[in-house]
Amino acid sequence: MSVAPPPGADLRTWLDHLRRTGRLAVARPGAALRHGVAAVANRLDGTAATLFPAPDGHPVPVLAGVLGARSWVAEALGGGEDDLLERFERATREPMPCTETDTAPCQGVVHREVDLTRLLPVPTHNEHDHGPYITAGLLITRRPGTGVQNVAIHRLQVSGPDRLGALLLPRHTLEFFGDAEARSEDLPVAVVIGNDPITLLASQAIVPVDHDELEIAGALRGSPLPVTRCVTNDVRVPAGAEIVVEGRLLARTREPEGPFGEFPQYYGPRADRHVIAVDAVTHRHEPIFHTIVGGGGEHLLLGAVPREASFLSHLRRSFPSVRDLHLSRGGTCRYHLAVQIAKGSDGEARNVILGALAVHYDVKHVVVVDPDVDVHDPAEVEWAVATRFQADRDLVVVPGAQGSKLDPSTDDGVGAKMGLDATVPLAAESMRFTRIRVPGEEQIDLSTAVSAASPHWQEDLYQAPRR
């Protein structure tokens, strides 16, 4: 018996799901692409996805806010939040190969004469952004010689009618490009815009090089992801996507890119960066252009859940005591990691701190807590630090480590890391760290235990039946 795909396996199905549940808004036609789209999207951040018909009169509508909250991610995958990380982590361990098709909605219309801003409604988001940016495009590359693909999201500045500036951080896309550039060759690429939520999430998985994130998308959806070959190169792209920009990362070419408002809520500076020459644009009939507002909630959340799942898998291999972890919104869903452990020996929390700092260079501060602390509740984590941590005893500092180049407090990405052991000492007296609780509190049914006060609440107090 076939199983229905989760609602996030198709973008338009997902939008229908949001509409039925009151979470899809439609803006007044004609919103300004410069700041207007981003302003509305930010005001609705976390409450509704927004469609923008005819932005600045452009025939292609814009979509923002596809994944507005952590609970939406679980819905898109067809499950609950309790096992969200486990399901994502399982998909990274058991990827499902894609299936290739010649029938691809994303190639319903083909443009070989390219003027990007004429073809696509590319918004400008933040005040000091250099100009229009493609922010929700999956940059797909193939490693030269092997054909193994990599999928990632990179900010892409529209620098000319058929030219994009790209920020490539030291990750797998840059490694693939380095292989090609060493031979003075361009690297064929595809930028896929308007993806289903599951494929978007899969693109952010932290996995070893030569793991195709499109295969992780297949595992998450429970069936192989249909892909098709680009019309100008060998890159395979999701067949059901809305828009595909095909081109080449140019060897030995760097041009000015930035500034751009990034996830730490600051601007990535202007500098000479990589360049994509665009060869063709293909799209569905009547496509939708998805944008992610730089530094907004969708930007942060999209990277959080896949990273959490990958980090959890990595840490559990060395530390079976790890129960849960969370990248907090206040830490930009990248820099601050809270880890819950059931420690069995003194010093274990410090080892977990060091392991967590090594799992990805973005991680800057780690707090380790006991099983009675909810790592998804910032107030709980702060409480653990306030009552179980002493700086002269429980602080770990690692100077001069590689961090995020987008963290303005670093020296071009080099800075200090910090860990806080906020766990209870194993030898502590039994009552010293026992948390207060009211017996029976969790079992109270508030729908029957209390009601709204009436206008005559003072008189009512003395009319209640006595036992």
Short mmCIF file of C-alpha atoms in Angstrom, two decimals:
data_model
loop_
_atom_site.label_atom_id
_atom_site.label_comp_id
_atom_site.label_asym_id
_atom_site.label_seq_id
_atom_site.Cartn_x
_atom_site.Cartn_y
_atom_site.Cartn_z
CA MET A 1 0.00 0.00 0.00
CA SER A 2 1.42 3.38 -1.02
CA VAL A 3 1.86 6.01 1.66
CA ALA A 4 0.87 9.60 0.96
CA PRO A 5 3.88 11.93 0.83
CA PRO A 6 4.26 14.44 3.67
CA PRO A 7 2.76 17.89 2.99
CA GLY A 8 6.20 19.45 2.62
CA ALA A 9 7.14 17.23 -0.34
CA ASP A 10 5.63 19.71 -2.81
CA LEU A 11 5.74 23.51 -2.54
CA ARG A 12 2.23 24.19 -3.81
CA THR A 13 0.75 21.39 -1.69
CA TRP A 14 2.46 22.97 1.31
CA LEU A 15 1.00 26.37 0.50
CA ASP A 16 -2.45 24.80 0.28
CA HIS A 17 -1.82 23.23 3.69
CA LEU A 18 -0.89 26.62 5.14
CA ARG A 19 -3.99 28.19 3.55
CA ARG A 20 -6.30 25.59 5.10
CA THR A 21 -4.78 26.24 8.52
CA GLY A 22 -4.92 30.03 8.29
CA ARG A 23 -1.21 30.62 7.72
CA LEU A 24 -1.07 31.90 4.13
CA ALA A 25 -1.45 35.63 3.53
CA VAL A 26 -1.72 37.49 0.22
CA ALA A 27 -0.29 41.00 0.08
CA ARG A 28 -1.87 43.85 -1.80
CA PRO A 29 -0.66 43.68 -5.44
CA GLY A 30 2.29 45.83 -6.41
CA ALA A 31 4.48 45.63 -3.28
CA ALA A 32 7.88 47.24 -3.80
CA LEU A 33 10.68 44.80 -4.51
CA ARG A 34 13.07 47.20 -2.81
CA HIS A 35 12.33 46.81 0.94
CA GLY A 36 8.53 46.50 0.53
CA VAL A 37 8.40 42.70 0.24
CA ALA A 38 10.85 42.25 3.13
CA ALA A 39 8.95 44.70 5.34
CA VAL A 40 5.66 42.81 5.05
CA ALA A 41 7.36 39.42 5.35
CA ASN A 42 9.14 40.49 8.54
CA ARG A 43 5.92 41.76 10.10
CA LEU A 44 4.30 38.35 9.46
CA ASP A 45 7.42 36.40 10.44
CA GLY A 46 6.49 33.16 12.18
CA THR A 47 2.72 33.61 11.78
CA ALA A 48 2.07 33.34 8.03
CA ALA A 49 3.72 32.72 4.70
CA THR A 50 3.07 35.60 2.31
CA LEU A 51 2.41 35.74 -1.43
CA PHE A 52 3.12 39.00 -3.24
CA PRO A 53 1.21 39.29 -6.54
CA ALA A 54 2.69 41.59 -9.20
CA PRO A 55 5.55 42.99 -7.08
CA ASP A 56 6.53 46.28 -8.71
CA GLY A 57 4.25 45.16 -11.54
CA HIS A 58 6.39 42.08 -12.32
CA PRO A 59 4.35 39.17 -13.76
CA VAL A 60 5.99 36.59 -11.44
CA PRO A 61 4.74 36.59 -7.81
CA VAL A 62 7.09 36.43 -4.82
CA LEU A 63 6.72 34.08 -1.84
CA ALA A 64 8.25 34.55 1.62
CA GLY A 65 7.98 32.79 4.99
CA VAL A 66 7.62 29.18 3.78
CA LEU A 67 8.94 27.79 7.08
CA GLY A 68 7.91 30.21 9.81
CA ALA A 69 8.28 28.16 12.98
CA ARG A 70 9.88 24.99 14.30
CA SER A 71 6.47 23.32 14.49
CA TRP A 72 5.99 24.02 10.77
CA VAL A 73 9.17 22.05 10.04
CA ALA A 74 7.72 19.02 11.84
CA GLU A 75 4.43 19.43 9.94
CA ALA A 76 6.23 19.65 6.60
CA LEU A 77 7.97 16.35 7.35
CA GLY A 78 4.67 14.75 8.37
CA GLY A 79 5.43 14.18 12.05
CA GLY A 80 5.76 15.80 15.45
CA GLU A 81 8.46 17.86 17.11
CA ASP A 82 9.37 15.11 19.62
CA ASP A 83 11.20 12.94 17.07
CA LEU A 84 12.08 15.68 14.56
CA LEU A 85 15.84 15.47 15.00
CA GLU A 86 15.87 11.67 15.03
CA ARG A 87 13.96 11.50 11.73
CA PHE A 88 16.25 14.03 10.09
CA GLU A 89 19.35 12.30 11.40
CA ARG A 90 18.09 8.93 10.11
CA ALA A 91 17.65 10.44 6.65
CA THR A 92 21.28 11.58 6.63
CA ARG A 93 22.36 8.00 7.48
CA GLU A 94 19.99 6.31 5.01
CA PRO A 95 19.78 8.58 1.94
CA MET A 96 17.54 7.56 -0.97
CA PRO A 97 18.92 7.87 -4.52
CA CYS A 98 17.05 10.23 -6.82
CA THR A 99 15.07 9.14 -9.85
CA GLU A 100 15.77 10.88 -13.16
CA THR A 101 12.99 12.07 -15.44
CA ASP A 102 12.74 13.86 -18.78
CA THR A 103 9.37 15.35 -17.83
CA ALA A 104 10.16 18.32 -15.62
CA PRO A 105 7.76 21.15 -14.78
CA CYS A 106 10.80 23.34 -13.98
CA GLN A 107 11.68 23.30 -17.69
CA GLY A 108 8.25 24.26 -19.01
CA VAL A 109 9.72 27.54 -20.32
CA VAL A 110 13.35 27.97 -21.42
CA HIS A 111 15.17 31.33 -21.79
CA ARG A 112 18.61 31.31 -23.40
CA GLU A 113 18.71 35.09 -23.73
CA VAL A 114 18.94 36.12 -20.09
CA ASP A 115 18.11 39.35 -18.28
CA LEU A 116 17.68 38.29 -14.67
CA THR A 117 15.69 41.22 -13.31
CA ARG A 118 13.42 41.18 -16.35
CA LEU A 119 12.73 37.46 -15.96
CA LEU A 120 12.67 37.26 -12.16
CA PRO A 121 11.30 39.54 -9.39
CA VAL A 122 14.45 39.60 -7.25
CA PRO A 123 13.92 41.67 -4.06
CA THR A 124 16.28 43.93 -2.16
CA HIS A 125 15.79 43.19 1.54
CA ASN A 126 17.73 45.23 4.07
CA GLU A 127 18.61 48.91 4.16
CA HIS A 128 22.26 48.68 3.11
CA ASP A 129 22.09 45.59 0.84
CA HIS A 130 23.99 46.33 -2.34
CA GLY A 131 20.93 45.49 -4.43
CA PRO A 132 18.74 42.55 -5.45
CA TYR A 133 19.77 39.13 -4.10
CA ILE A 134 18.65 35.58 -4.77
CA THR A 135 18.47 34.25 -1.22
CA ALA A 136 16.44 31.02 -1.40
CA GLY A 137 18.22 29.42 -4.34
CA LEU A 138 19.82 26.00 -3.93
CA LEU A 139 23.25 26.18 -5.53
CA ILE A 140 23.86 22.69 -6.95
CA THR A 141 27.29 21.63 -8.19
CA ARG A 142 28.91 18.39 -9.39
CA ARG A 143 32.40 17.41 -8.32
CA PRO A 144 34.63 17.28 -11.42
CA GLY A 145 35.55 13.73 -12.35
CA THR A 146 33.06 11.97 -10.08
CA GLY A 147 29.71 13.61 -10.80
CA VAL A 148 28.79 13.56 -7.10
CA GLN A 149 26.57 16.54 -6.35
CA ASN A 150 26.49 19.06 -3.53
CA VAL A 151 23.56 21.27 -2.56
CA ALA A 152 23.84 24.45 -0.50
CA ILE A 153 22.34 27.91 -0.14
CA HIS A 154 24.65 30.83 -0.88
CA ARG A 155 23.72 34.48 -1.14
CA LEU A 156 23.74 35.51 -4.79
CA GLN A 157 23.96 39.17 -5.79
CA VAL A 158 22.45 40.16 -9.13
CA SER A 159 25.49 41.96 -10.56
CA GLY A 160 24.30 42.26 -14.17
CA PRO A 161 21.74 40.90 -16.63
CA ASP A 162 23.48 37.51 -16.75
CA ARG A 163 25.90 37.70 -13.82
CA LEU A 164 25.72 36.75 -10.14
CA GLY A 165 28.15 37.48 -7.33
CA ALA A 166 28.47 34.59 -4.86
CA LEU A 167 29.77 34.35 -1.30
CA LEU A 168 31.38 30.89 -1.02
CA LEU A 169 32.39 30.10 2.54
CA PRO A 170 34.87 27.24 3.23
CA ARG A 171 32.44 24.40 2.61
CA HIS A 172 31.80 21.76 -0.03
CA THR A 173 30.82 24.08 -2.90
CA LEU A 174 34.14 25.86 -2.55
CA GLU A 175 35.97 22.51 -2.46
CA PHE A 176 34.29 21.41 -5.72
CA PHE A 177 35.12 24.76 -7.32
CA GLY A 178 38.72 24.51 -6.14
CA ASP A 179 39.08 21.20 -7.99
CA ALA A 180 37.89 22.83 -11.22
CA GLU A 181 39.81 26.09 -10.80
CA ALA A 182 43.05 24.19 -10.21
CA ARG A 183 42.67 23.06 -13.83
CA SER A 184 41.64 26.58 -14.92
CA GLU A 185 38.14 25.27 -15.64
CA ASP A 186 34.77 26.80 -14.85
CA LEU A 187 32.41 24.79 -12.64
CA PRO A 188 28.88 24.21 -14.02
CA VAL A 189 26.16 25.11 -11.51
CA ALA A 190 22.42 25.41 -11.15
CA VAL A 191 20.55 27.77 -8.84
CA VAL A 192 17.15 26.26 -8.02
CA ILE A 193 14.48 28.65 -6.73
CA GLY A 194 11.04 27.70 -5.43
CA ASN A 195 11.78 24.35 -3.82
CA ASP A 196 9.57 22.23 -1.62
CA PRO A 197 10.24 22.69 2.13
CA ILE A 198 11.72 19.21 2.55
CA THR A 199 14.36 19.76 -0.13
CA LEU A 200 15.13 23.17 1.36
CA LEU A 201 15.74 21.56 4.75
CA ALA A 202 17.81 18.72 3.28
CA SER A 203 20.12 21.25 1.60
CA GLN A 204 21.26 22.41 5.04
CA ALA A 205 22.30 19.00 6.39
CA ILE A 206 25.82 18.96 7.86
CA VAL A 207 27.20 15.81 6.24
CA PRO A 208 30.63 14.77 4.89
CA VAL A 209 31.67 15.90 1.44
CA ASP A 210 30.35 13.77 -1.46
CA HIS A 211 26.96 13.22 0.22
CA ASP A 212 24.22 14.45 -2.13
CA GLU A 213 21.64 16.40 -0.12
CA LEU A 214 18.98 15.66 -2.76
CA GLU A 215 19.20 12.01 -1.66
CA ILE A 216 18.59 13.12 1.93
CA ALA A 217 15.49 14.91 0.64
CA GLY A 218 14.29 11.63 -0.85
CA ALA A 219 14.72 9.83 2.47
CA LEU A 220 12.79 12.57 4.30
CA ARG A 221 9.90 12.45 1.85
CA GLY A 222 9.82 8.64 1.82
CA SER A 223 10.27 8.32 -1.94
CA PRO A 224 13.02 9.16 -4.45
CA LEU A 225 13.18 12.84 -5.40
CA PRO A 226 12.52 13.26 -9.15
CA VAL A 227 15.39 15.16 -10.79
CA THR A 228 16.17 16.24 -14.33
CA ARG A 229 19.29 17.25 -16.25
CA CYS A 230 19.81 20.94 -16.89
CA VAL A 231 19.45 22.15 -20.48
CA THR A 232 23.01 23.58 -20.67
CA ASN A 233 25.03 21.34 -18.33
CA ASP A 234 25.01 17.99 -16.52
CA VAL A 235 23.78 19.23 -13.13
CA ARG A 236 20.65 17.41 -11.93
CA VAL A 237 17.96 19.58 -10.36
CA PRO A 238 14.62 18.88 -8.62
CA ALA A 239 12.14 18.41 -11.47
CA GLY A 240 9.26 19.97 -9.53
CA ALA A 241 11.03 23.23 -8.68
CA GLU A 242 9.65 26.57 -9.83
CA ILE A 243 12.74 28.18 -11.41
CA VAL A 244 16.27 27.10 -12.38
CA VAL A 245 19.14 29.46 -13.21
CA GLU A 246 21.90 27.59 -15.06
CA GLY A 247 25.46 28.84 -15.32
CA ARG A 248 29.14 28.49 -14.48
CA LEU A 249 31.31 29.53 -11.54
CA LEU A 250 34.10 31.31 -13.39
CA ALA A 251 37.69 30.24 -12.77
CA ARG A 252 40.20 32.96 -11.91
CA THR A 253 37.44 35.56 -11.67
CA ARG A 254 36.50 37.67 -8.66
CA GLU A 255 34.29 40.77 -8.60
CA PRO A 256 32.83 43.04 -5.88
CA GLU A 257 29.91 41.55 -3.90
CA GLY A 258 28.01 42.86 -0.87
CA PRO A 259 27.17 44.29 1.56
CA PHE A 260 24.26 42.00 2.46
CA GLY A 261 22.22 41.60 5.66
CA GLU A 262 23.14 38.21 7.10
CA PHE A 263 21.84 35.84 9.79
CA PRO A 264 23.82 37.43 12.70
CA GLN A 265 21.71 40.59 12.09
CA TYR A 266 24.71 42.42 10.67
CA TYR A 267 25.93 43.10 7.14
CA GLY A 268 28.43 40.88 5.41
CA PRO A 269 30.93 43.41 3.98
CA ARG A 270 31.69 44.19 0.37
CA ALA A 271 34.68 42.33 -1.10
CA ASP A 272 35.90 40.67 -4.28
CA ARG A 273 34.15 37.31 -4.48
CA HIS A 274 33.23 34.48 -6.84
CA VAL A 275 31.19 35.04 -9.98
CA ILE A 276 28.54 32.99 -11.81
CA ALA A 277 27.96 33.59 -15.51
CA VAL A 278 24.34 32.70 -16.33
CA ASP A 279 23.71 30.62 -19.48
CA ALA A 280 19.97 29.98 -19.25
CA VAL A 281 16.87 30.32 -17.08
CA THR A 282 14.11 27.72 -17.07
CA HIS A 283 10.86 27.75 -15.13
CA ARG A 284 7.36 26.43 -14.74
CA HIS A 285 4.48 28.00 -16.55
CA GLU A 286 3.33 30.73 -14.12
CA PRO A 287 6.20 30.21 -11.63
CA ILE A 288 6.53 31.45 -8.05
CA PHE A 289 9.77 33.15 -6.88
CA HIS A 290 10.69 32.21 -3.29
CA THR A 291 12.79 34.66 -1.29
CA ILE A 292 14.20 34.39 2.24
CA VAL A 293 14.61 37.72 4.03
CA GLY A 294 18.22 38.07 5.15
CA GLY A 295 18.43 37.75 8.93
CA GLY A 296 14.73 36.95 9.31
CA GLY A 297 13.15 34.03 11.12
CA GLU A 298 12.99 31.75 8.10
CA HIS A 299 16.68 32.40 7.43
CA LEU A 300 17.58 31.37 10.97
CA LEU A 301 15.23 28.40 11.29
CA LEU A 302 16.17 26.85 7.97
CA GLY A 303 19.69 26.30 9.20
CA ALA A 304 18.80 25.33 12.76
CA VAL A 305 16.94 22.01 12.55
CA PRO A 306 19.26 20.29 10.01
CA ARG A 307 22.29 21.42 11.98
CA GLU A 308 20.80 20.20 15.25
CA ALA A 309 20.13 16.77 13.78
CA SER A 310 23.64 16.50 12.36
CA PHE A 311 25.23 17.74 15.59
CA LEU A 312 23.17 15.29 17.67
CA SER A 313 24.31 12.37 15.54
CA HIS A 314 27.94 13.49 15.67
CA LEU A 315 28.02 13.98 19.43
CA ARG A 316 26.20 10.76 20.27
CA ARG A 317 28.85 8.74 18.46
CA SER A 318 31.40 9.89 21.04
CA PHE A 319 29.09 10.69 23.97
CA PRO A 320 26.14 8.28 24.44
CA SER A 321 25.08 10.42 27.42
CA VAL A 322 23.85 13.20 25.08
CA ARG A 323 20.04 13.33 25.23
CA ASP A 324 19.10 16.47 23.28
CA LEU A 325 20.48 19.75 21.97
CA HIS A 326 19.28 23.06 20.60
CA LEU A 327 20.64 26.02 18.63
CA SER A 328 18.92 29.03 20.15
CA ARG A 329 17.26 31.85 18.24
CA GLY A 330 19.15 34.41 20.34
CA GLY A 331 22.39 32.79 19.23
CA THR A 332 21.36 33.22 15.56
CA CYS A 333 20.56 29.48 15.35
CA ARG A 334 24.26 29.00 14.62
CA TYR A 335 26.51 30.29 17.42
CA HIS A 336 24.88 29.20 20.72
CA LEU A 337 24.38 25.50 21.42
CA ALA A 338 22.73 24.02 24.51
CA VAL A 339 23.40 20.31 25.10
CA GLN A 340 21.47 18.09 27.52
CA ILE A 341 23.38 15.12 28.96
CA ALA A 342 22.90 12.44 31.60
CA LYS A 343 26.49 12.50 32.80
CA GLY A 344 28.02 9.49 34.43
CA SER A 345 31.35 10.92 35.55
CA ASP A 346 32.93 14.20 36.52
CA GLY A 347 34.68 15.93 33.63
CA GLU A 348 32.30 14.48 31.05
CA ALA A 349 30.56 17.80 30.51
CA ARG A 350 33.88 19.40 29.58
CA ASN A 351 34.54 16.68 27.02
CA VAL A 352 31.10 17.27 25.54
CA ILE A 353 31.87 21.00 25.35
CA LEU A 354 35.07 20.35 23.42
CA GLY A 355 33.30 17.88 21.12
CA ALA A 356 30.50 20.35 20.46
CA LEU A 357 32.92 23.18 19.66
CA ALA A 358 34.63 20.91 17.15
CA VAL A 359 31.46 19.74 15.40
CA HIS A 360 31.20 22.89 13.25
CA TYR A 361 33.19 26.12 13.16
CA ASP A 362 30.04 28.23 13.53
CA VAL A 363 29.49 27.00 17.12
CA LYS A 364 30.86 29.68 19.44
CA HIS A 365 29.33 29.15 22.92
CA VAL A 366 28.19 25.82 24.41
CA VAL A 367 26.16 25.30 27.58
CA VAL A 368 25.87 21.75 28.94
CA VAL A 369 22.91 21.00 31.23
CA ASP A 370 21.30 18.07 33.06
CA PRO A 371 18.25 16.07 31.87
CA ASP A 372 15.87 18.14 34.02
CA VAL A 373 16.63 21.26 31.95
CA ASP A 374 14.71 21.87 28.71
CA VAL A 375 17.31 22.95 26.14
CA HIS A 376 14.55 24.38 23.93
CA ASP A 377 13.57 26.88 26.63
CA PRO A 378 16.08 29.77 26.88
CA ALA A 379 14.82 30.64 30.36
CA GLU A 380 15.55 27.10 31.57
CA VAL A 381 19.08 27.16 30.17
CA GLU A 382 19.75 30.57 31.70
CA TRP A 383 18.39 29.30 35.03
CA ALA A 384 20.83 26.38 34.92
CA VAL A 385 23.73 28.77 34.30
CA ALA A 386 22.53 31.06 37.10
CA THR A 387 22.28 28.28 39.71
CA ARG A 388 24.73 25.52 38.68
CA PHE A 389 27.65 27.32 37.06
CA GLN A 390 30.70 28.95 38.66
CA ALA A 391 33.04 30.78 36.28
CA ASP A 392 36.25 29.88 38.14
CA ARG A 393 35.32 26.21 38.16
CA ASP A 394 33.08 25.46 35.18
CA LEU A 395 34.28 27.75 32.36
CA VAL A 396 36.16 26.47 29.30
CA VAL A 397 37.80 29.01 26.97
CA VAL A 398 39.51 28.13 23.68
CA PRO A 399 41.34 31.14 22.18
CA GLY A 400 42.33 31.61 18.54
CA ALA A 401 39.87 29.15 17.01
CA GLN A 402 38.23 29.22 13.59
CA GLY A 403 34.74 30.68 13.76
CA SER A 404 32.22 32.28 11.46
CA LYS A 405 33.54 34.93 9.10
CA LEU A 406 30.09 36.56 9.39
CA ASP A 407 30.57 37.14 13.15
CA PRO A 408 31.73 40.78 13.30
CA SER A 409 33.38 40.28 16.70
CA THR A 410 35.99 37.91 15.20
CA ASP A 411 39.21 38.74 13.38
CA ASP A 412 38.18 37.55 9.90
CA GLY A 413 36.59 34.47 11.46
CA VAL A 414 39.25 33.76 14.11
CA GLY A 415 38.12 34.21 17.71
CA ALA A 416 37.57 32.60 21.10
CA LYS A 417 35.19 29.76 21.90
CA MET A 418 33.53 29.29 25.30
CA GLY A 419 31.87 26.42 27.11
CA LEU A 420 29.84 26.50 30.33
CA ASP A 421 29.35 23.40 32.44
CA ALA A 422 25.95 24.06 34.04
CA THR A 423 25.48 20.51 35.34
CA VAL A 424 25.08 19.45 38.95
CA PRO A 425 28.24 18.00 40.54
CA LEU A 426 27.80 14.25 40.99
CA ALA A 427 28.94 14.43 44.61
CA ALA A 428 26.46 17.16 45.55
CA GLU A 429 24.22 16.58 48.59
CA SER A 430 20.86 15.18 47.51
CA MET A 431 18.71 18.18 48.48
CA ARG A 432 21.13 20.89 47.45
CA PHE A 433 20.09 20.88 43.79
CA THR A 434 16.60 19.38 44.08
CA ARG A 435 14.20 21.54 42.06
CA ILE A 436 11.02 22.72 43.69
CA ARG A 437 7.78 21.26 42.38
CA VAL A 438 4.10 21.13 43.31
CA PRO A 439 2.78 17.54 43.35
CA GLY A 440 -0.12 17.00 40.95
CA GLU A 441 0.44 20.24 39.02
CA GLU A 442 0.94 18.50 35.68
CA GLN A 443 -2.28 16.50 36.03
CA ILE A 444 -4.58 19.50 36.58
CA ASP A 445 -7.20 19.93 33.83
CA LEU A 446 -7.53 23.71 33.61
CA SER A 447 -10.66 23.50 31.45
CA THR A 448 -12.56 22.11 34.47
CA ALA A 449 -10.49 23.55 37.33
CA VAL A 450 -10.99 27.24 36.51
CA SER A 451 -13.31 29.51 34.53
CA ALA A 452 -13.40 33.18 33.55
CA ALA A 453 -14.40 35.60 36.30
CA SER A 454 -17.90 37.10 36.00
CA PRO A 455 -18.67 40.82 36.50
CA HIS A 456 -19.95 39.82 39.97
CA TRP A 457 -16.80 37.96 40.94
CA GLN A 458 -16.68 39.46 44.45
CA GLU A 459 -20.20 38.25 45.33
CA ASP A 460 -19.56 34.91 43.62
CA LEU A 461 -16.65 34.20 45.94
CA TYR A 462 -19.09 33.68 48.82
CA GLN A 463 -21.79 31.83 46.84
CA ALA A 464 -19.63 28.83 46.04
CA PRO A 465 -20.98 25.56 47.45
CA ARG A 466 -19.30 24.46 50.66
CA ARG A 467 -18.13 20.96 51.33
#
